[in-house]
CSV table of C-alpha atoms in Angstrom, one decimal:
chain,number,residue,atom,x,y,z
L,1,MET,CA,-39.2,-8.6,7.5
L,2,THR,CA,-35.5,-8.8,6.7
L,3,VAL,CA,-34.1,-12.3,7.2
L,4,ARG,CA,-31.2,-12.2,9.7
L,5,VAL,CA,-29.2,-15.3,10.4
L,6,ARG,CA,-25.9,-16.0,12.2
L,7,ILE,CA,-23.1,-18.4,12.5
L,8,ALA,CA,-21.7,-18.5,16.0
L,9,PRO,CA,-18.6,-20.7,16.4
L,10,SER,CA,-16.6,-21.0,19.6
L,11,PRO,CA,-12.8,-20.4,19.2
L,12,THR,CA,-12.0,-23.5,21.2
L,13,GLY,CA,-10.7,-25.4,18.2
L,14,LYS,CA,-10.2,-25.1,14.5
L,15,LEU,CA,-13.1,-24.6,12.1
L,16,HIS,CA,-14.8,-28.0,11.9
L,17,ILE,CA,-16.6,-29.2,8.8
L,18,GLY,CA,-19.8,-29.5,10.8
L,19,THR,CA,-19.7,-25.8,11.7
L,20,ALA,CA,-18.7,-24.9,8.2
L,21,ARG,CA,-21.6,-26.8,6.7
L,22,THR,CA,-23.9,-25.0,9.2
L,23,ALA,CA,-22.4,-21.7,8.0
L,24,VAL,CA,-23.1,-22.8,4.4
L,25,PHE,CA,-26.8,-23.4,5.1
L,26,ASN,CA,-27.0,-20.1,6.9
L,27,TRP,CA,-25.3,-18.2,4.1
L,28,LEU,CA,-27.5,-19.9,1.4
L,29,PHE,CA,-30.7,-19.1,3.3
L,30,ALA,CA,-29.7,-15.4,3.9
L,31,ARG,CA,-28.7,-14.9,0.2
L,32,HIS,CA,-31.9,-16.6,-1.1
L,33,HIS,CA,-34.0,-14.1,0.9
L,34,ASP,CA,-31.7,-11.1,0.3
L,35,GLY,CA,-31.1,-11.1,4.1
L,36,LYS,CA,-28.1,-10.7,6.4
L,37,PHE,CA,-25.5,-13.2,7.4
L,38,ILE,CA,-23.9,-12.3,10.7
L,39,LEU,CA,-20.7,-13.7,12.3
L,40,ARG,CA,-20.6,-14.0,16.0
L,41,ILE,CA,-17.7,-15.4,18.0
L,42,GLU,CA,-18.9,-17.1,21.2
L,43,ASP,CA,-15.7,-16.7,23.2
L,44,THR,CA,-17.0,-16.6,26.8
L,45,ASP,CA,-15.1,-19.9,27.5
L,46,THR,CA,-12.0,-18.0,28.5
L,47,GLU,CA,-10.0,-21.1,29.5
L,48,ARG,CA,-10.3,-22.8,26.1
L,49,SER,CA,-10.7,-19.9,23.7
L,50,ARG,CA,-7.6,-19.0,21.7
L,51,GLU,CA,-6.9,-16.1,19.3
L,52,GLU,CA,-5.4,-18.5,16.8
L,53,TYR,CA,-8.6,-20.5,16.7
L,54,THR,CA,-10.5,-17.2,16.1
L,55,GLN,CA,-8.2,-16.4,13.2
L,56,ASN,CA,-8.6,-20.0,11.9
L,57,ILE,CA,-12.4,-19.5,11.8
L,58,LEU,CA,-12.2,-16.2,10.1
L,59,ASP,CA,-9.7,-17.5,7.5
L,60,GLY,CA,-11.7,-20.7,6.9
L,61,LEU,CA,-15.0,-18.9,6.2
L,62,THR,CA,-13.2,-16.5,3.9
L,63,TRP,CA,-11.5,-19.3,2.0
L,64,LEU,CA,-14.8,-21.0,1.5
L,65,GLY,CA,-16.3,-17.7,0.1
L,66,LEU,CA,-18.8,-17.3,3.0
L,67,ASN,CA,-18.6,-13.5,3.3
L,68,TRP,CA,-20.5,-12.1,6.3
L,69,ASP,CA,-22.5,-8.9,6.4
L,70,GLU,CA,-22.0,-8.0,10.0
L,71,GLY,CA,-19.3,-8.9,12.6
L,72,PRO,CA,-17.4,-10.5,13.8
L,73,ILE,CA,-19.1,-9.7,17.1
L,74,PHE,CA,-17.3,-11.1,20.2
L,75,GLN,CA,-19.3,-12.2,23.2
L,76,SER,CA,-16.3,-11.4,25.4
L,77,HIS,CA,-17.0,-7.7,24.6
L,78,ARG,CA,-20.6,-8.0,25.9
L,79,LEU,CA,-20.2,-9.3,29.4
L,80,ASP,CA,-21.7,-6.2,31.0
L,81,VAL,CA,-24.8,-6.6,28.8
L,82,TYR,CA,-25.2,-10.2,29.9
L,83,ARG,CA,-24.9,-9.3,33.6
L,84,GLN,CA,-27.5,-6.6,33.2
L,85,ARG,CA,-29.9,-9.1,31.5
L,86,VAL,CA,-29.3,-11.6,34.3
L,87,GLN,CA,-30.2,-8.8,36.8
L,88,ASP,CA,-33.3,-8.1,34.9
L,89,LEU,CA,-34.5,-11.7,35.4
L,90,LEU,CA,-33.6,-11.6,39.0
L,91,ASP,CA,-35.6,-8.4,39.4
L,92,LYS,CA,-38.6,-10.1,37.7
L,93,LYS,CA,-38.3,-13.1,40.1
L,94,LEU,CA,-37.7,-15.3,37.0
L,95,ALA,CA,-34.2,-16.2,38.2
L,96,TYR,CA,-32.6,-16.7,41.7
L,97,TYR,CA,-29.3,-17.4,43.5
L,98,CYS,CA,-28.6,-21.1,44.1
L,99,TYR,CA,-26.1,-21.9,46.8
L,100,CYS,CA,-25.9,-25.7,46.4
L,101,SER,CA,-22.4,-27.1,46.8
L,102,GLU,CA,-20.9,-29.6,44.3
L,103,ALA,CA,-21.1,-32.2,47.1
L,104,GLU,CA,-24.8,-31.7,47.5
L,105,LEU,CA,-25.4,-31.9,43.8
L,106,ASP,CA,-23.4,-35.1,43.6
L,107,THR,CA,-25.4,-36.6,46.4
L,108,MET,CA,-28.7,-35.6,44.7
L,109,ARG,CA,-27.6,-37.2,41.4
L,110,GLU,CA,-26.6,-40.4,43.1
L,111,ALA,CA,-29.9,-40.7,44.9
L,112,GLN,CA,-31.7,-40.1,41.6
L,113,LYS,CA,-29.6,-42.7,39.9
L,114,ALA,CA,-30.4,-45.2,42.6
L,115,ARG,CA,-34.1,-44.6,41.9
L,116,ASN,CA,-33.5,-45.0,38.2
L,117,GLU,CA,-34.4,-41.4,37.6
L,118,ALA,CA,-32.9,-39.1,35.1
L,119,PRO,CA,-30.5,-36.7,36.7
L,120,ARG,CA,-32.0,-33.2,37.3
L,121,TYR,CA,-31.7,-30.3,39.7
L,122,ASP,CA,-34.6,-30.5,42.2
L,123,ASN,CA,-35.0,-26.7,42.5
L,124,ARG,CA,-34.3,-26.9,46.2
L,125,HIS,CA,-33.0,-23.3,46.5
L,126,ARG,CA,-35.7,-21.7,44.3
L,127,ASN,CA,-37.5,-20.1,47.3
L,128,LEU,CA,-34.8,-19.3,49.8
L,129,THR,CA,-35.6,-16.6,52.3
L,130,PRO,CA,-33.2,-13.7,52.7
L,131,GLU,CA,-32.1,-15.2,56.0
L,132,GLN,CA,-31.2,-18.5,54.4
L,133,GLN,CA,-29.3,-16.8,51.7
L,134,ALA,CA,-27.4,-14.8,54.3
L,135,THR,CA,-26.5,-18.0,56.1
L,136,PHE,CA,-25.2,-19.6,53.0
L,137,ALA,CA,-23.2,-16.5,52.1
L,138,ALA,CA,-21.7,-16.4,55.6
L,139,GLU,CA,-20.5,-20.0,55.0
L,140,GLY,CA,-18.5,-18.7,52.1
L,141,ARG,CA,-20.7,-20.3,49.5
L,142,ARG,CA,-20.6,-18.7,46.0
L,143,PRO,CA,-24.0,-18.9,44.3
L,144,VAL,CA,-24.7,-19.6,40.7
L,145,ILE,CA,-27.8,-18.1,39.2
L,146,ARG,CA,-30.6,-20.3,37.9
L,147,PHE,CA,-33.5,-19.6,35.6
L,148,LYS,CA,-36.9,-21.0,36.7
L,149,ILE,CA,-38.4,-23.7,34.5
L,150,GLU,CA,-41.8,-25.0,35.3
L,151,ASP,CA,-42.2,-28.7,35.1
L,152,ASP,CA,-45.7,-28.6,33.7
L,153,ARG,CA,-44.8,-26.2,30.9
L,154,GLU,CA,-45.0,-27.5,27.3
L,155,ILE,CA,-42.6,-25.9,24.8
L,156,VAL,CA,-43.6,-26.2,21.2
L,157,TRP,CA,-42.2,-24.9,17.9
L,158,ASN,CA,-42.5,-25.7,14.2
L,159,ASP,CA,-39.1,-26.6,13.0
L,160,MET,CA,-38.3,-25.8,9.4
L,161,VAL,CA,-36.6,-29.2,9.0
L,162,ARG,CA,-38.4,-31.4,11.5
L,163,GLY,CA,-41.8,-30.0,11.7
L,164,HIS,CA,-43.8,-30.0,15.0
L,165,MET,CA,-41.5,-30.2,18.0
L,166,SER,CA,-42.7,-30.5,21.7
L,167,TRP,CA,-40.8,-30.6,25.0
L,168,ARG,CA,-42.0,-30.8,28.5
L,169,GLY,CA,-40.4,-28.5,31.1
L,170,SER,CA,-40.0,-31.6,33.3
L,171,ASP,CA,-37.6,-33.1,30.7
L,172,LEU,CA,-35.1,-30.1,30.8
L,173,GLY,CA,-33.2,-31.1,34.0
L,174,GLY,CA,-34.7,-28.6,36.4
L,175,ASP,CA,-34.0,-24.9,36.8
L,176,MET,CA,-31.2,-23.9,34.4
L,177,VAL,CA,-27.9,-22.3,35.4
L,178,ILE,CA,-27.5,-19.1,33.4
L,179,ALA,CA,-24.5,-17.6,35.1
L,180,ARG,CA,-21.6,-19.0,37.1
L,181,ALA,CA,-20.6,-17.9,40.6
L,182,ALA,CA,-18.6,-14.8,40.8
L,183,ASP,CA,-15.3,-14.6,42.7
L,184,ARG,CA,-16.3,-11.6,44.7
L,185,GLY,CA,-20.0,-12.0,44.7
L,186,GLY,CA,-22.5,-10.7,42.2
L,187,ILE,CA,-23.1,-12.1,38.8
L,188,GLY,CA,-20.4,-14.3,37.2
L,189,GLN,CA,-19.7,-15.6,33.7
L,190,PRO,CA,-22.9,-16.1,31.6
L,191,LEU,CA,-23.4,-19.6,30.2
L,192,TYR,CA,-24.1,-20.6,26.6
L,193,ASN,CA,-27.9,-20.9,26.7
L,194,PHE,CA,-28.3,-17.5,28.3
L,195,ALA,CA,-25.7,-15.5,26.3
L,196,VAL,CA,-26.9,-16.9,22.9
L,197,VAL,CA,-30.5,-15.7,23.5
L,198,VAL,CA,-29.4,-12.2,24.6
L,199,ASP,CA,-27.2,-12.0,21.5
L,200,ASP,CA,-30.0,-13.2,19.2
L,201,VAL,CA,-32.5,-10.7,20.7
L,202,ASP,CA,-30.1,-7.8,20.4
L,203,MET,CA,-29.0,-8.7,16.9
L,204,GLN,CA,-32.6,-9.2,15.8
L,205,ILE,CA,-32.0,-12.8,14.5
L,206,THR,CA,-35.0,-14.0,12.7
L,207,HIS,CA,-34.0,-17.6,12.0
L,208,VAL,CA,-31.7,-19.9,14.0
L,209,ILE,CA,-30.1,-22.5,11.7
L,210,ARG,CA,-27.9,-25.1,13.5
L,211,GLY,CA,-27.3,-28.8,14.0
L,212,GLU,CA,-29.8,-31.2,15.5
L,213,ASP,CA,-27.6,-31.6,18.6
L,214,HIS,CA,-29.0,-28.3,19.7
L,215,ILE,CA,-32.6,-29.3,19.9
L,216,ALA,CA,-32.7,-29.7,23.7
L,217,ASN,CA,-31.1,-26.3,24.0
L,218,THR,CA,-33.8,-24.8,21.8
L,219,ALA,CA,-36.5,-25.7,24.3
L,220,LYS,CA,-34.7,-23.9,27.1
L,221,GLN,CA,-33.9,-20.9,24.9
L,222,ILE,CA,-37.5,-20.4,23.9
L,223,LEU,CA,-38.3,-19.9,27.6
L,224,LEU,CA,-35.6,-17.3,27.8
L,225,TYR,CA,-36.9,-15.4,24.7
L,226,GLU,CA,-40.3,-15.3,26.3
L,227,ALA,CA,-38.9,-14.1,29.6
L,228,PHE,CA,-37.3,-11.2,27.8
L,229,GLY,CA,-40.6,-10.4,26.0
L,230,ALA,CA,-38.8,-11.0,22.6
L,231,THR,CA,-40.0,-12.4,19.4
L,232,VAL,CA,-39.0,-16.1,19.2
L,233,PRO,CA,-37.0,-16.7,16.0
L,234,LYS,CA,-37.8,-19.6,13.7
L,235,PHE,CA,-35.6,-22.7,14.0
L,236,ALA,CA,-34.1,-25.1,11.6
L,237,HIS,CA,-32.2,-28.1,13.0
L,238,THR,CA,-30.1,-29.6,10.3
L,239,PRO,CA,-28.9,-33.2,10.2
L,240,LEU,CA,-25.5,-34.2,11.6
L,241,ILE,CA,-22.7,-35.2,9.4
L,242,LEU,CA,-22.0,-38.9,9.9
L,243,ASN,CA,-19.2,-41.3,9.0
L,244,MET,CA,-20.0,-44.2,6.6
L,245,GLU,CA,-20.9,-46.4,9.7
L,246,GLY,CA,-23.6,-44.0,10.7
L,247,ARG,CA,-21.8,-42.5,13.7
L,248,LYS,CA,-21.2,-38.7,14.2
L,249,LEU,CA,-18.1,-37.7,12.2
L,250,SER,CA,-15.2,-37.2,14.5
L,251,LYS,CA,-11.4,-36.9,14.4
L,252,ARG,CA,-11.2,-40.6,14.5
L,253,ASP,CA,-12.5,-40.6,10.9
L,254,GLY,CA,-9.6,-38.6,9.7
L,255,VAL,CA,-9.4,-34.9,9.2
L,256,THR,CA,-12.4,-32.7,10.2
L,257,SER,CA,-10.8,-29.3,10.2
L,258,ILE,CA,-11.5,-27.2,7.1
L,259,PHE,CA,-7.9,-26.3,6.7
L,260,ASP,CA,-6.9,-30.0,6.9
L,261,PHE,CA,-9.0,-30.5,3.8
L,262,LYS,CA,-7.3,-27.5,2.1
L,263,GLU,CA,-3.9,-28.9,2.9
L,264,MET,CA,-4.9,-32.3,1.5
L,265,GLY,CA,-5.6,-30.6,-1.8
L,266,PHE,CA,-9.3,-29.9,-1.9
L,267,VAL,CA,-10.3,-26.6,-3.5
L,268,ALA,CA,-12.8,-24.2,-1.8
L,269,GLU,CA,-15.3,-24.5,-4.7
L,270,ALA,CA,-15.5,-28.3,-4.3
L,271,MET,CA,-15.7,-28.1,-0.6
L,272,VAL,CA,-18.7,-25.8,-0.5
L,273,ASN,CA,-20.4,-27.7,-3.3
L,274,TYR,CA,-20.0,-31.0,-1.5
L,275,MET,CA,-21.0,-29.5,1.9
L,276,THR,CA,-24.2,-28.1,0.3
L,277,LEU,CA,-25.1,-31.6,-0.8
L,278,LEU,CA,-24.6,-33.0,2.8
L,279,GLY,CA,-28.2,-32.9,3.8
L,280,TRP,CA,-29.8,-30.8,1.0
L,281,SER,CA,-30.8,-31.8,-2.5
L,282,PRO,CA,-31.5,-29.3,-5.4
L,283,PRO,CA,-34.8,-29.4,-7.2
L,284,ASP,CA,-33.1,-31.1,-10.1
L,285,SER,CA,-31.8,-34.1,-8.3
L,286,THR,CA,-29.4,-34.8,-11.2
L,287,GLN,CA,-27.6,-31.5,-10.6
L,288,GLU,CA,-24.3,-32.0,-8.7
L,289,PHE,CA,-22.3,-28.9,-9.5
L,290,PHE,CA,-23.1,-25.3,-8.6
L,291,THR,CA,-21.5,-22.2,-7.2
L,292,LEU,CA,-22.7,-20.8,-3.9
L,293,GLU,CA,-24.7,-18.2,-5.7
L,294,GLU,CA,-26.4,-20.7,-7.9
L,295,ALA,CA,-27.2,-22.9,-4.9
L,296,ALA,CA,-28.6,-19.9,-3.0
L,297,GLN,CA,-31.2,-19.3,-5.8
L,298,GLN,CA,-32.6,-22.7,-5.2
L,299,PHE,CA,-32.1,-23.3,-1.5
L,300,SER,CA,-35.0,-24.0,0.8
L,301,PHE,CA,-35.4,-26.1,4.0
L,302,GLU,CA,-38.2,-28.1,2.3
L,303,ARG,CA,-35.3,-30.0,0.6
L,304,VAL,CA,-33.1,-30.5,3.7
L,305,ASN,CA,-33.3,-34.1,5.0
L,306,LYS,CA,-34.0,-35.1,8.5
L,307,ALA,CA,-31.7,-38.1,8.4
L,308,GLY,CA,-28.0,-37.7,9.1
L,309,ALA,CA,-25.8,-37.0,6.1
L,310,LYS,CA,-23.0,-39.6,5.5
L,311,PHE,CA,-19.6,-38.2,4.6
L,312,ASP,CA,-18.4,-39.9,1.5
L,313,TRP,CA,-14.7,-39.4,0.7
L,314,ALA,CA,-15.1,-40.9,-2.7
L,315,LYS,CA,-17.8,-38.5,-3.7
L,316,LEU,CA,-15.8,-35.5,-2.4
L,317,ASP,CA,-12.7,-36.7,-4.3
L,318,TRP,CA,-14.8,-37.0,-7.5
L,319,ILE,CA,-16.3,-33.5,-7.1
L,320,ASN,CA,-12.9,-32.1,-6.4
L,321,SER,CA,-11.4,-33.8,-9.5
L,322,GLN,CA,-14.1,-32.3,-11.7
L,323,TYR,CA,-13.3,-28.8,-10.5
L,324,LEU,CA,-9.6,-29.4,-11.1
L,325,HIS,CA,-10.1,-30.8,-14.6
L,326,SER,CA,-12.1,-27.8,-15.7
L,327,MET,CA,-10.0,-25.2,-14.0
L,328,PRO,CA,-8.1,-22.6,-16.1
L,329,VAL,CA,-4.4,-23.5,-16.2
L,330,GLU,CA,-3.4,-20.1,-14.8
L,331,LYS,CA,-5.5,-20.7,-11.6
L,332,LEU,CA,-4.4,-24.3,-11.4
L,333,THR,CA,-0.8,-23.3,-11.5
L,334,ASP,CA,-1.3,-20.7,-8.7
L,335,LEU,CA,-2.8,-23.5,-6.6
L,336,LEU,CA,-0.1,-26.0,-7.4
L,337,ILE,CA,3.0,-23.8,-6.8
L,338,PRO,CA,2.7,-24.0,-2.9
L,339,TYR,CA,2.7,-27.8,-3.1
L,340,TRP,CA,5.7,-27.9,-5.4
L,341,GLN,CA,7.5,-25.5,-3.1
L,342,ALA,CA,6.6,-27.5,0.0
L,343,ALA,CA,8.0,-30.6,-1.7
L,344,GLY,CA,11.4,-28.8,-2.2
L,345,TYR,CA,11.3,-28.7,-6.0
L,346,GLU,CA,13.6,-26.1,-7.4
L,347,PHE,CA,12.1,-23.4,-9.7
L,348,ASP,CA,11.4,-19.7,-9.8
L,349,SER,CA,7.7,-19.0,-9.6
L,350,ILE,CA,8.0,-15.9,-11.8
L,351,SER,CA,10.7,-16.6,-14.4
L,352,ASP,CA,9.6,-20.2,-14.8
L,353,ARG,CA,5.9,-19.4,-14.9
L,354,ALA,CA,5.3,-20.4,-18.5
L,355,TRP,CA,7.1,-23.8,-17.9
L,356,LEU,CA,5.1,-24.4,-14.7
L,357,GLU,CA,1.9,-23.8,-16.6
L,358,LYS,CA,2.9,-26.4,-19.1
L,359,ILE,CA,3.4,-28.9,-16.2
L,360,ALA,CA,0.0,-28.0,-14.7
L,361,SER,CA,-1.6,-28.4,-18.1
L,362,VAL,CA,-0.2,-31.9,-18.7
L,363,ILE,CA,-1.1,-33.3,-15.3
L,364,GLY,CA,-4.3,-31.4,-14.7
L,365,ALA,CA,-6.6,-33.9,-16.3
L,366,SER,CA,-5.3,-36.6,-13.9
L,367,LEU,CA,-5.5,-34.8,-10.6
L,368,THR,CA,-8.0,-35.8,-7.9
L,369,ARG,CA,-6.5,-33.5,-5.2
L,370,LEU,CA,-3.9,-30.7,-5.6
L,371,LYS,CA,-1.5,-32.7,-3.5
L,372,ASP,CA,-1.4,-35.4,-6.2
L,373,ALA,CA,0.7,-33.0,-8.3
L,374,VAL,CA,3.7,-33.6,-6.1
L,375,ASP,CA,4.1,-37.3,-7.1
L,376,MET,CA,2.8,-36.7,-10.7
L,377,SER,CA,5.2,-34.0,-11.5
L,378,TRP,CA,8.4,-34.9,-9.7
L,379,LEU,CA,9.9,-36.2,-12.9
L,380,PHE,CA,10.0,-32.7,-14.3
L,381,PHE,CA,12.0,-31.3,-11.5
L,382,THR,CA,14.7,-34.0,-11.0
L,383,HIS,CA,18.0,-34.4,-12.9
L,384,SER,CA,18.2,-38.2,-12.7
L,385,LEU,CA,15.7,-41.0,-12.6
L,386,THR,CA,15.2,-44.2,-10.7
L,387,TYR,CA,13.6,-46.7,-12.9
L,388,SER,CA,10.6,-48.8,-11.9
L,389,GLU,CA,10.8,-52.6,-12.5
L,390,ASP,CA,8.6,-52.3,-15.5
L,391,ALA,CA,10.7,-49.5,-17.0
L,392,THR,CA,14.0,-51.4,-16.4
L,393,HIS,CA,12.4,-54.4,-18.2
L,394,GLN,CA,11.4,-52.3,-21.1
L,395,LEU,CA,14.9,-50.8,-21.5
L,396,GLN,CA,16.3,-54.3,-21.7
L,397,GLN,CA,14.0,-55.3,-24.5
L,398,GLU,CA,15.5,-56.1,-27.9
L,399,GLY,CA,15.7,-53.0,-30.0
L,400,SER,CA,15.2,-50.6,-27.1
L,401,LYS,CA,18.7,-49.4,-27.0
L,402,ALA,CA,18.8,-48.8,-30.8
L,403,VAL,CA,15.7,-46.7,-30.9
L,404,LEU,CA,16.9,-44.5,-28.0
L,405,GLU,CA,20.2,-44.0,-29.7
L,406,GLY,CA,18.3,-42.9,-32.8
L,407,VAL,CA,16.3,-40.4,-30.8
L,408,LEU,CA,19.4,-39.0,-29.1
L,409,SER,CA,21.1,-38.7,-32.4
L,410,ALA,CA,18.2,-36.7,-33.8
L,411,LEU,CA,18.3,-34.4,-30.8
L,412,ASN,CA,22.1,-33.9,-31.2
L,413,ASN,CA,21.4,-32.6,-34.7
L,414,GLY,CA,20.1,-29.4,-33.0
L,415,THR,CA,16.5,-29.8,-33.9
L,416,GLU,CA,14.3,-27.5,-31.9
L,417,LEU,CA,11.9,-29.7,-30.0
L,418,THR,CA,8.2,-29.0,-30.2
L,419,GLU,CA,5.3,-31.4,-30.2
L,420,ALA,CA,5.4,-31.5,-34.0
L,421,SER,CA,9.1,-32.0,-34.3
L,422,SER,CA,9.1,-34.7,-31.6
L,423,GLN,CA,6.5,-36.7,-33.7
L,424,ASP,CA,8.8,-36.2,-36.7
L,425,ILE,CA,11.8,-37.7,-34.7
L,426,ILE,CA,9.7,-40.7,-33.7
L,427,LYS,CA,8.7,-41.3,-37.4
L,428,GLN,CA,12.3,-41.0,-38.5
L,429,VAL,CA,13.5,-43.6,-35.9
L,430,ILE,CA,10.7,-46.0,-36.8
L,431,LYS,CA,11.7,-45.9,-40.4
L,432,ALA,CA,15.5,-45.9,-39.8
L,433,LYS,CA,15.4,-48.8,-37.3
L,434,ASN,CA,12.5,-50.6,-39.0
L,435,VAL,CA,10.6,-51.1,-35.8
L,436,LYS,CA,7.1,-50.6,-34.7
L,437,LYS,CA,5.9,-47.4,-33.1
L,438,GLY,CA,5.0,-49.1,-29.9
L,439,LEU,CA,8.6,-50.1,-29.2
L,440,VAL,CA,9.7,-46.5,-29.7
L,441,MET,CA,7.0,-45.0,-27.5
L,442,ARG,CA,7.4,-47.5,-24.7
L,443,SER,CA,11.2,-47.2,-24.7
L,444,LEU,CA,11.0,-43.4,-24.8
L,445,ARG,CA,8.6,-43.3,-21.9
L,446,ALA,CA,10.8,-45.6,-19.8
L,447,ALA,CA,13.8,-43.5,-20.6
L,448,LEU,CA,12.3,-40.1,-20.0
L,449,THR,CA,10.0,-40.8,-17.0
L,450,GLY,CA,11.4,-43.9,-15.3
L,451,ASP,CA,8.0,-45.6,-15.4
L,452,MET,CA,5.5,-47.1,-17.9
L,453,GLN,CA,2.6,-44.9,-16.8
L,454,GLY,CA,2.3,-41.2,-16.5
L,455,PRO,CA,1.2,-38.0,-18.2
L,456,ASP,CA,1.1,-37.5,-22.0
L,457,LEU,CA,4.5,-38.6,-23.3
L,458,ILE,CA,5.0,-36.0,-26.1
L,459,GLN,CA,4.0,-33.1,-23.9
L,460,SER,CA,6.2,-34.4,-21.1
L,461,TRP,CA,9.2,-34.7,-23.5
L,462,VAL,CA,8.8,-31.1,-24.6
L,463,ILE,CA,8.7,-29.9,-21.0
L,464,LEU,CA,11.8,-31.9,-20.1
L,465,HIS,CA,13.6,-30.6,-23.1
L,466,GLN,CA,13.0,-27.0,-22.0
L,467,ARG,CA,15.1,-27.9,-18.9
L,468,GLN,CA,17.6,-29.9,-20.9
L,469,PHE,CA,16.7,-33.0,-18.9
L,470,ASP,CA,15.9,-35.2,-21.9
L,471,LYS,CA,19.4,-35.9,-23.3
L,472,PRO,CA,21.0,-36.9,-20.0
L,473,ARG,CA,18.1,-39.2,-19.4
L,474,LEU,CA,18.4,-40.8,-22.8
L,475,GLU,CA,22.1,-41.3,-22.2
L,476,GLN,CA,21.3,-42.9,-18.8
L,477,ALA,CA,18.8,-45.2,-20.3
L,478,ILE,CA,21.1,-46.3,-23.1
L,479,ALA,CA,23.7,-47.2,-20.5
L,480,THR,CA,21.0,-49.1,-18.6
L,481,ALA,CA,20.1,-50.9,-21.7
L,482,ASN,CA,23.7,-52.0,-22.1
């Protein structure tokens, strides 16, 4: 048997981290078994589906590296197939037309609520005669189509995450609507639980991997698989992603869209690594870093937790920082350029490439997110500085002006500045002014960067010198020291 799994997002919003994590688990399982990973777009909700959301989903999965083997397959292109399968169930007397009005259903629910009963459809139109149907139709009622669910039926399956699962038919809310009413009679828009089963049967899906919030749907869908005489796939219901308070992660907790994470400066490798750890642990519990391919070699549902996975921003930040710190400078520069451009920094990404790579190299070890580079590197792109309180205090220290004048004098002698020659200048100033190295270094940092903390001072000085920013800053600092 060839393993065939699918990810089936609805284009009614941007790619959510919960959907993306489900896609990761599907992808890992398929690759572990040399199977197929199929992308299906469930766009039958015509009122809420948007082309831009579809593109966002495709782009998001591509950015994460979750390449699919088949698809995308659009449900909206298969409406005739669904209608034919509905008709098949009608012909087999496994489904029927229900003419209940919304008012009747509301009255039914209120009565059940008054009796402290769970709301459910009481199957009142299951056995209408042709004459009754004709009467309702003459009244202008448009029927939905319901699938018969027997109350005494027990639905069981062995979930790959949760083990033995059992539902009673009486707990599923009565006969299930599988198609909406049509404007001009006949069979209308198919509903989720019906269309997803038809798709899974036609696409020969062997394993359905999705969030635990679909468990109740699974019981209903198993009945539909059986009604079609199809092999029921195996199911794995993965834990939900929770916030740190234990509630389901939502927009109230900050960003949840995959591209929101990208814009914040998280890299794809870190995102898929972290999402893999949201509910799954590798055999070596100390291993925290792996590529998708490495994770696929080890992945199994025996190591997927039942409990919800808490989303930890600090852990994601740490994982992202480790990827950034070990990233080749060429790749890091490619990723940082868009952030610098968005910040309005002036440079030519081609002719200034070598200079930009030096900036990326000097700040890379301090990055947590790519977006941090905007604040960390602004000093390399600006002509003049605003001093922090600590920097101003340093420039006003006794001896600070003298050492800065000594540094400026050495630069004016035409010395080509490199990391080695900058060290020589510092030594010369220490000797000539008879001061300690700390005073020179602190004064130089304040003068060149406007602050007392920042990236490596010597490397920063060389970078600034290449733009001829160092001399004007020394002159500005000397004036401030006065």
